[in-house]
Amino acid sequence: MKVFDLQCEELGHIFEGWFASHDDYDSQQTRGLVSCPVCGCAKVIKRLSAPRLNVGHFRDPEAVKHPAEGAVAVAPVTAAPTSEAMQMARLQAAIFKQVREIVRNADNVGPRFAEEARRIHQGEAEDRAIRGTSTPEERAELAEEGIDVLGLPDIFDDERLQ
């Protein structure tokens, strides 16, 4: 499993991406499947990040002073996040929390999303927040009809995790 720090180019949102391999990331990126979970931007870049190292043995001071023969001694590095990075992380967490709350309180109409959005728009159904699934073509048609929709990745859907 590869974990990459990613960033959208448009608004600079920083997030993690988990992939089976480097090739899996490259393949998904080439096919346009990697996008920002905050704004949906498909222009995503990999950020420089330190690899995750198993450094549990550093708890033993003798292991650091006298590494096993042939072993490479590496001192654990802890870089304090900048105040700007901390502020960005808090802002992203607050946005994710608010979006999850909106999703949680919306009526899940499943694959009937486009149909129900039209009914609401035309006054045939109760005006309420809805969520569900739709194809890119359905979303384009809704936009042409003047119906505003916002596509969100399913990471905001708590029901998906149950």
PDB file of C-alpha atoms in Angstrom:
ATOM      1  CA  MET A   1       0.000   0.000   0.000  1.00  0.00           C
ATOM      2  CA  LYS A   2       1.361   3.409  -0.989  1.00  0.00           C
ATOM      3  CA  VAL A   3       0.193   6.556   0.786  1.00  0.00           C
ATOM      4  CA  PHE A   4       0.894   9.815  -1.011  1.00  0.00           C
ATOM      5  CA  ASP A   5       0.456  13.396   0.088  1.00  0.00           C
ATOM      6  CA  LEU A   6      -1.504  15.026  -2.725  1.00  0.00           C
ATOM      7  CA  GLN A   7      -2.511  18.603  -3.484  1.00  0.00           C
ATOM      8  CA  CYS A   8      -5.007  20.078  -5.907  1.00  0.00           C
ATOM      9  CA  GLU A   9      -3.466  22.697  -8.142  1.00  0.00           C
ATOM     10  CA  GLU A  10      -6.478  25.026  -8.260  1.00  0.00           C
ATOM     11  CA  LEU A  11      -7.082  25.777  -4.572  1.00  0.00           C
ATOM     12  CA  GLY A  12      -4.143  24.066  -2.878  1.00  0.00           C
ATOM     13  CA  HIS A  13      -6.129  21.572  -0.777  1.00  0.00           C
ATOM     14  CA  ILE A  14      -3.825  18.955   0.723  1.00  0.00           C
ATOM     15  CA  PHE A  15      -5.003  15.382   1.242  1.00  0.00           C
ATOM     16  CA  GLU A  16      -3.823  11.780   1.365  1.00  0.00           C
ATOM     17  CA  GLY A  17      -4.260   9.228  -1.364  1.00  0.00           C
ATOM     18  CA  TRP A  18      -3.937   5.484  -0.772  1.00  0.00           C
ATOM     19  CA  PHE A  19      -2.961   3.306  -3.716  1.00  0.00           C
ATOM     20  CA  ALA A  20      -2.015  -0.323  -4.215  1.00  0.00           C
ATOM     21  CA  SER A  21       1.267   0.691  -5.840  1.00  0.00           C
ATOM     22  CA  HIS A  22       3.104   3.505  -7.608  1.00  0.00           C
ATOM     23  CA  ASP A  23       1.828   2.105 -10.913  1.00  0.00           C
ATOM     24  CA  ASP A  24      -1.735   2.121  -9.547  1.00  0.00           C
ATOM     25  CA  TYR A  25      -1.415   5.833  -8.720  1.00  0.00           C
ATOM     26  CA  ASP A  26       0.049   6.580 -12.162  1.00  0.00           C
ATOM     27  CA  SER A  27      -2.713   4.595 -13.875  1.00  0.00           C
ATOM     28  CA  GLN A  28      -5.508   6.298 -11.938  1.00  0.00           C
ATOM     29  CA  GLN A  29      -3.953   9.722 -12.499  1.00  0.00           C
ATOM     30  CA  THR A  30      -3.666   9.071 -16.260  1.00  0.00           C
ATOM     31  CA  ARG A  31      -7.315   8.000 -16.428  1.00  0.00           C
ATOM     32  CA  GLY A  32      -8.456  11.119 -14.534  1.00  0.00           C
ATOM     33  CA  LEU A  33      -9.659   9.172 -11.503  1.00  0.00           C
ATOM     34  CA  VAL A  34      -7.649  11.116  -8.915  1.00  0.00           C
ATOM     35  CA  SER A  35      -9.406  14.255  -7.723  1.00  0.00           C
ATOM     36  CA  CYS A  36      -9.476  16.547  -4.696  1.00  0.00           C
ATOM     37  CA  PRO A  37     -12.030  15.331  -2.114  1.00  0.00           C
ATOM     38  CA  VAL A  38     -12.722  18.929  -1.069  1.00  0.00           C
ATOM     39  CA  CYS A  39     -13.339  20.720  -4.374  1.00  0.00           C
ATOM     40  CA  GLY A  40     -13.306  17.923  -6.960  1.00  0.00           C
ATOM     41  CA  CYS A  41     -10.396  19.416  -8.918  1.00  0.00           C
ATOM     42  CA  ALA A  42      -8.857  16.778 -11.204  1.00  0.00           C
ATOM     43  CA  LYS A  43      -5.510  18.594 -11.443  1.00  0.00           C
ATOM     44  CA  VAL A  44      -3.709  16.848  -8.586  1.00  0.00           C
ATOM     45  CA  ILE A  45       0.007  16.709  -7.886  1.00  0.00           C
ATOM     46  CA  LYS A  46       2.057  14.546  -5.559  1.00  0.00           C
ATOM     47  CA  ARG A  47       3.770  16.495  -2.821  1.00  0.00           C
ATOM     48  CA  LEU A  48       7.134  15.611  -1.420  1.00  0.00           C
ATOM     49  CA  SER A  49       6.647  13.499   1.665  1.00  0.00           C
ATOM     50  CA  ALA A  50       8.785  11.419   3.937  1.00  0.00           C
ATOM     51  CA  PRO A  51       8.265   7.690   3.704  1.00  0.00           C
ATOM     52  CA  ARG A  52       6.758   5.988   6.698  1.00  0.00           C
ATOM     53  CA  LEU A  53       9.541   4.187   8.507  1.00  0.00           C
ATOM     54  CA  ASN A  54       9.162   1.576  11.219  1.00  0.00           C
ATOM     55  CA  VAL A  55      11.245   3.215  13.934  1.00  0.00           C
ATOM     56  CA  GLY A  56       9.781   1.500  16.997  1.00  0.00           C
ATOM     57  CA  HIS A  57      13.242   0.204  17.878  1.00  0.00           C
ATOM     58  CA  PHE A  58      14.328   3.786  18.608  1.00  0.00           C
ATOM     59  CA  ARG A  59      12.540   3.499  21.922  1.00  0.00           C
ATOM     60  CA  ASP A  60      15.496   1.368  22.994  1.00  0.00           C
ATOM     61  CA  PRO A  61      18.391   3.855  23.512  1.00  0.00           C
ATOM     62  CA  GLU A  62      20.965   1.033  23.217  1.00  0.00           C
ATOM     63  CA  ALA A  63      19.673   0.119  19.728  1.00  0.00           C
ATOM     64  CA  VAL A  64      20.435   3.654  18.558  1.00  0.00           C
ATOM     65  CA  LYS A  65      23.879   3.775  20.200  1.00  0.00           C
ATOM     66  CA  HIS A  66      24.901   0.317  18.965  1.00  0.00           C
ATOM     67  CA  PRO A  67      22.966  -0.729  15.859  1.00  0.00           C
ATOM     68  CA  ALA A  68      23.144  -4.361  14.796  1.00  0.00           C
ATOM     69  CA  GLU A  69      26.012  -5.172  12.476  1.00  0.00           C
ATOM     70  CA  GLY A  70      25.153  -4.204   8.918  1.00  0.00           C
ATOM     71  CA  ALA A  71      22.205  -2.080  10.075  1.00  0.00           C
ATOM     72  CA  VAL A  72      21.969   1.576   9.256  1.00  0.00           C
ATOM     73  CA  ALA A  73      21.257   3.826  12.223  1.00  0.00           C
ATOM     74  CA  VAL A  74      18.702   6.491  11.380  1.00  0.00           C
ATOM     75  CA  ALA A  75      17.663   9.118  13.872  1.00  0.00           C
ATOM     76  CA  PRO A  76      13.914   9.751  14.043  1.00  0.00           C
ATOM     77  CA  VAL A  77      13.007  13.079  12.501  1.00  0.00           C
ATOM     78  CA  THR A  78      10.058  15.055  13.778  1.00  0.00           C
ATOM     79  CA  ALA A  79       9.353  18.290  11.996  1.00  0.00           C
ATOM     80  CA  ALA A  80       6.879  20.551  13.709  1.00  0.00           C
ATOM     81  CA  PRO A  81       4.130  21.603  11.322  1.00  0.00           C
ATOM     82  CA  THR A  82       4.101  25.269  10.449  1.00  0.00           C
ATOM     83  CA  SER A  83       1.326  27.470  11.783  1.00  0.00           C
ATOM     84  CA  GLU A  84       0.099  27.886   8.189  1.00  0.00           C
ATOM     85  CA  ALA A  85      -0.106  24.104   7.753  1.00  0.00           C
ATOM     86  CA  MET A  86      -1.907  23.760  11.088  1.00  0.00           C
ATOM     87  CA  GLN A  87      -4.358  26.489  10.105  1.00  0.00           C
ATOM     88  CA  MET A  88      -5.006  24.777   6.753  1.00  0.00           C
ATOM     89  CA  ALA A  89      -5.520  21.416   8.475  1.00  0.00           C
ATOM     90  CA  ARG A  90      -8.029  22.946  10.917  1.00  0.00           C
ATOM     91  CA  LEU A  91      -9.875  24.674   8.073  1.00  0.00           C
ATOM     92  CA  GLN A  92     -10.060  21.470   6.019  1.00  0.00           C
ATOM     93  CA  ALA A  93     -11.282  19.521   9.059  1.00  0.00           C
ATOM     94  CA  ALA A  94     -14.001  22.117   9.688  1.00  0.00           C
ATOM     95  CA  ILE A  95     -15.103  22.021   6.042  1.00  0.00           C
ATOM     96  CA  PHE A  96     -15.202  18.215   6.029  1.00  0.00           C
ATOM     97  CA  LYS A  97     -17.254  18.251   9.241  1.00  0.00           C
ATOM     98  CA  GLN A  98     -19.774  20.722   7.787  1.00  0.00           C
ATOM     99  CA  VAL A  99     -20.108  18.837   4.488  1.00  0.00           C
ATOM    100  CA  ARG A 100     -20.614  15.535   6.337  1.00  0.00           C
ATOM    101  CA  GLU A 101     -23.358  17.179   8.420  1.00  0.00           C
ATOM    102  CA  ILE A 102     -25.098  18.439   5.268  1.00  0.00           C
ATOM    103  CA  VAL A 103     -24.850  14.979   3.671  1.00  0.00           C
ATOM    104  CA  ARG A 104     -26.096  13.305   6.851  1.00  0.00           C
ATOM    105  CA  ASN A 105     -29.195  15.538   6.909  1.00  0.00           C
ATOM    106  CA  ALA A 106     -30.039  15.166   3.212  1.00  0.00           C
ATOM    107  CA  ASP A 107     -32.662  12.691   2.010  1.00  0.00           C
ATOM    108  CA  ASN A 108     -30.887   9.796   0.244  1.00  0.00           C
ATOM    109  CA  VAL A 109     -32.805   9.178  -3.002  1.00  0.00           C
ATOM    110  CA  GLY A 110     -30.127   6.849  -4.409  1.00  0.00           C
ATOM    111  CA  PRO A 111     -30.075   6.386  -8.198  1.00  0.00           C
ATOM    112  CA  ARG A 112     -33.265   8.470  -8.563  1.00  0.00           C
ATOM    113  CA  PHE A 113     -31.248  11.643  -7.857  1.00  0.00           C
ATOM    114  CA  ALA A 114     -31.689  13.337 -11.256  1.00  0.00           C
ATOM    115  CA  GLU A 115     -35.404  12.479 -11.390  1.00  0.00           C
ATOM    116  CA  GLU A 116     -36.037  13.771  -7.853  1.00  0.00           C
ATOM    117  CA  ALA A 117     -33.968  16.930  -8.420  1.00  0.00           C
ATOM    118  CA  ARG A 118     -36.159  17.728 -11.446  1.00  0.00           C
ATOM    119  CA  ARG A 119     -39.352  17.076  -9.464  1.00  0.00           C
ATOM    120  CA  ILE A 120     -38.195  19.460  -6.723  1.00  0.00           C
ATOM    121  CA  HIS A 121     -37.134  22.080  -9.279  1.00  0.00           C
ATOM    122  CA  GLN A 122     -40.524  21.896 -11.017  1.00  0.00           C
ATOM    123  CA  GLY A 123     -42.439  22.117  -7.726  1.00  0.00           C
ATOM    124  CA  GLU A 124     -43.790  18.556  -8.014  1.00  0.00           C
ATOM    125  CA  ALA A 125     -41.987  17.384  -4.855  1.00  0.00           C
ATOM    126  CA  GLU A 126     -41.231  18.879  -1.453  1.00  0.00           C
ATOM    127  CA  ASP A 127     -38.315  21.344  -1.470  1.00  0.00           C
ATOM    128  CA  ARG A 128     -35.601  19.630   0.553  1.00  0.00           C
ATOM    129  CA  ALA A 129     -31.934  18.687   0.521  1.00  0.00           C
ATOM    130  CA  ILE A 130     -31.366  15.437  -1.352  1.00  0.00           C
ATOM    131  CA  ARG A 131     -28.407  13.260  -2.157  1.00  0.00           C
ATOM    132  CA  GLY A 132     -27.915  10.239  -4.350  1.00  0.00           C
ATOM    133  CA  THR A 133     -26.051   9.013  -7.365  1.00  0.00           C
ATOM    134  CA  SER A 134     -26.039  10.320 -10.912  1.00  0.00           C
ATOM    135  CA  THR A 135     -23.999   9.955 -14.037  1.00  0.00           C
ATOM    136  CA  PRO A 136     -21.876  12.783 -15.442  1.00  0.00           C
ATOM    137  CA  GLU A 137     -24.392  13.033 -18.298  1.00  0.00           C
ATOM    138  CA  GLU A 138     -27.312  13.434 -15.869  1.00  0.00           C
ATOM    139  CA  ARG A 139     -25.430  16.158 -13.970  1.00  0.00           C
ATOM    140  CA  ALA A 140     -24.720  17.986 -17.243  1.00  0.00           C
ATOM    141  CA  GLU A 141     -28.393  17.792 -18.229  1.00  0.00           C
ATOM    142  CA  LEU A 142     -29.457  19.102 -14.818  1.00  0.00           C
ATOM    143  CA  ALA A 143     -27.039  22.024 -15.188  1.00  0.00           C
ATOM    144  CA  GLU A 144     -28.463  22.823 -18.653  1.00  0.00           C
ATOM    145  CA  GLU A 145     -31.929  22.896 -17.070  1.00  0.00           C
ATOM    146  CA  GLY A 146     -30.728  25.394 -14.459  1.00  0.00           C
ATOM    147  CA  ILE A 147     -30.685  22.886 -11.608  1.00  0.00           C
ATOM    148  CA  ASP A 148     -27.640  23.364  -9.411  1.00  0.00           C
ATOM    149  CA  VAL A 149     -26.017  20.177  -8.144  1.00  0.00           C
ATOM    150  CA  LEU A 150     -22.732  19.527  -6.414  1.00  0.00           C
ATOM    151  CA  GLY A 151     -20.860  16.287  -6.926  1.00  0.00           C
ATOM    152  CA  LEU A 152     -19.199  14.970  -3.789  1.00  0.00           C
ATOM    153  CA  PRO A 153     -16.975  11.935  -3.327  1.00  0.00           C
ATOM    154  CA  ASP A 154     -18.532   9.257  -1.146  1.00  0.00           C
ATOM    155  CA  ILE A 155     -15.972   9.848   1.625  1.00  0.00           C
ATOM    156  CA  PHE A 156     -18.536  12.283   3.016  1.00  0.00           C
ATOM    157  CA  ASP A 157     -21.224   9.585   3.246  1.00  0.00           C
ATOM    158  CA  ASP A 158     -21.199   7.990   6.700  1.00  0.00           C
ATOM    159  CA  GLU A 159     -23.701   5.322   5.549  1.00  0.00           C
ATOM    160  CA  ARG A 160     -21.056   4.006   3.149  1.00  0.00           C
ATOM    161  CA  LEU A 161     -18.840   3.161   6.136  1.00  0.00           C
ATOM    162  CA  GLN A 162     -21.465   1.121   7.998  1.00  0.00           C
TER     163      GLN A 162
END
